[in-house]
Amino acid sequence: MNAASINYQQMIFGFLGGLGLFLFYMKYMGDGLQMAAGDKLRYILDKYTTSPFLGVLVGILITALIQSSSGTTVITIGLVGAGLLTLRQAIGIVMGANIGTTITTFIIGFNISHYALPIIFIGSLCLFFFKNQTMNNTGRILFGFGGIFFALSLMSDAMAPLRYLPAFKTLTTSLGKNPFLGVFLGTGMTMAVQASSATISIIQNIYQEGLMPLKSLLPVLFGDNIGTTITAILASIGANTSAKRLALSHTLFNMIGTIIFMIFLIPFTMYVTKMQQVFHLNPKVTIAFAHASFNIATTILLFPFIKVLEYIVVKVIKEKDEDKAEEFKPKYLDIALLNAPSIAIGQVKQEMLIMVSMALENLKESVEFFHSHNEKLAKNVELSEDNINSMDQEITKYLTMLSQGTFTEKEGEEISIYLDMCRDVERIGDHAFGIVKDVQYEIKKELVFSEVAHNEVSKLLEITVKLIETAIEALKENDNEKAFSVIDLHNELYRKEKEVRKAHIKRVSKQECDVKAGLYYIDVISHFTRVGDHGRNLVEKMIENKASK
């Protein structure tokens, strides 16, 4: 074959089609792994990120589970932005993600392209002929796994004629003479496709075909690691200062590693070549080995300097005033986490707990307004009611976006439950504001309630507060016993409200209370039973969800 006989259209279409399929199958397999992992992602991030070292291990594990270092980094940026991780812990996770992504390149290195189509077929059987969630997830993983190798074979076939192109030979020569050109090339390629696994697979194919020597390809490999940080940078756009700092630390980490290895490029090339000979590594596994060595060595070298890295990014990116003022904006909801439904649902739960607490505080202040007629309290309740409504809209919007992605059956049920719960919490806030409006009418009409009436309202509030606080604890701890305690408190609240209503009717009949004032008193006390209904609804959904498992 010579340059004149190459079908350029076939070569370009084959390569682009193979690359597109590779990105699709990687995402599909990652979704399957993530759905199979489910709550494990949330549990791991909650329990094992207390130190930077544990963060590195968590980064490795999560990236192995979802097969995407970019995905892990985006999730971590979301958690840092929500204030659930410190910058130092998050830097450790990102370091671990860089190591975890090498697993993908090793998988690619063990070339099983000959079995790609049968694996795709088995995956399809699991997807289309089994309703079981576990089998479905297995099907996704197998379908994606087989598809990766099918896509790689398409790319490999498309790249084979490159050896006959004069322009490619010129590029090979240029890379050999100027290694920094390789770094820029690798960075640009990965920035373009936003998947380092895809560009590294191209390098593996090039080396497999003998199109370029190892010394020319290693700088491209280093550049890939810089290019992959573009995903983190994009995820941090519009995020708070902490998220931007983590994105910068990720970029600095990979850039420093690249500078170190470029200085020692010749010794590193000799080391990789020696290991290839000693362990009889095939060309693709050799690239995977070089990639792993780069990331592991960079992590070991820079891990002791995490504090220094943190100091640098804090100094470079200053905290903005708006970050300090975001008191009533959603704290835990981050769009970056929508790609990890199990974690995103956990974030919704945290946001919901804040919303319930705000609604409860509003209820307390509304009753205080009933007692004192302090207009400042009425204004506070009104302002807080606006914030509760805003949170309701934000949580609902977030859950709606989450429902449009890929999730397990269990996660779908949780999304539905939280949508219902959100409405219940918003209604609790409405009733608190309803008490304020009733009291304002009372003040306007110069109505007066007796001391007994004030004491009765205080007693109803006491039971209601206990009910909502117990519901919050039940949700926070996922405690069924406390959930049933809420049901008992709900029954107690109804009994007390009935008792108060009867006592009030007796007072009216004895003319101890003004009839007109009495009518509005009934309106006030009815708010408590309605709040109790919504508090009961919160835990009933949790009980039903547990019973259905």
PDB file of N, CA and C in Angstrom, residues 24 52 149 253 277 282 287 484 498:
ATOM      1  N   PHE A  24     -19.289   6.253  23.661  1.00  0.00           N
ATOM      2  CA  PHE A  24     -20.628   5.802  24.048  1.00  0.00           C
ATOM      3  C   PHE A  24     -20.553   4.554  24.936  1.00  0.00           C
ATOM      4  N   PRO A  52      -6.786  12.878  53.826  1.00  0.00           N
ATOM      5  CA  PRO A  52      -6.334  12.847  52.434  1.00  0.00           C
ATOM      6  C   PRO A  52      -5.905  11.449  51.976  1.00  0.00           C
ATOM      7  N   PHE A 149     -14.244  -2.848  23.020  1.00  0.00           N
ATOM      8  CA  PHE A 149     -13.266  -3.573  22.197  1.00  0.00           C
ATOM      9  C   PHE A 149     -13.668  -3.590  20.720  1.00  0.00           C
ATOM     10  N   PHE A 253      -1.767  19.605  39.784  1.00  0.00           N
ATOM     11  CA  PHE A 253      -1.253  18.276  40.110  1.00  0.00           C
ATOM     12  C   PHE A 253      -0.736  17.569  38.850  1.00  0.00           C
ATOM     13  N   GLN A 277      10.285  -5.684  28.625  1.00  0.00           N
ATOM     14  CA  GLN A 277      11.087  -6.877  28.321  1.00  0.00           C
ATOM     15  C   GLN A 277      11.000  -7.904  29.448  1.00  0.00           C
ATOM     16  N   ASN A 282       2.686  -6.824  26.188  1.00  0.00           N
ATOM     17  CA  ASN A 282       2.348  -6.465  24.808  1.00  0.00           C
ATOM     18  C   ASN A 282       2.317  -4.931  24.698  1.00  0.00           C
ATOM     19  N   ILE A 287       1.818   0.613  27.358  1.00  0.00           N
ATOM     20  CA  ILE A 287       1.319   1.988  27.511  1.00  0.00           C
ATOM     21  C   ILE A 287       0.527   2.108  28.814  1.00  0.00           C
ATOM     22  N   PHE A 484     -42.168   5.450  63.649  1.00  0.00           N
ATOM     23  CA  PHE A 484     -43.429   5.022  64.282  1.00  0.00           C
ATOM     24  C   PHE A 484     -43.787   5.925  65.462  1.00  0.00           C
ATOM     25  N   LYS A 498     -58.662  17.909  69.640  1.00  0.00           N
ATOM     26  CA  LYS A 498     -60.080  17.639  69.907  1.00  0.00           C
ATOM     27  C   LYS A 498     -60.457  18.126  71.310  1.00  0.00           C
TER      28      LYS A 498
END
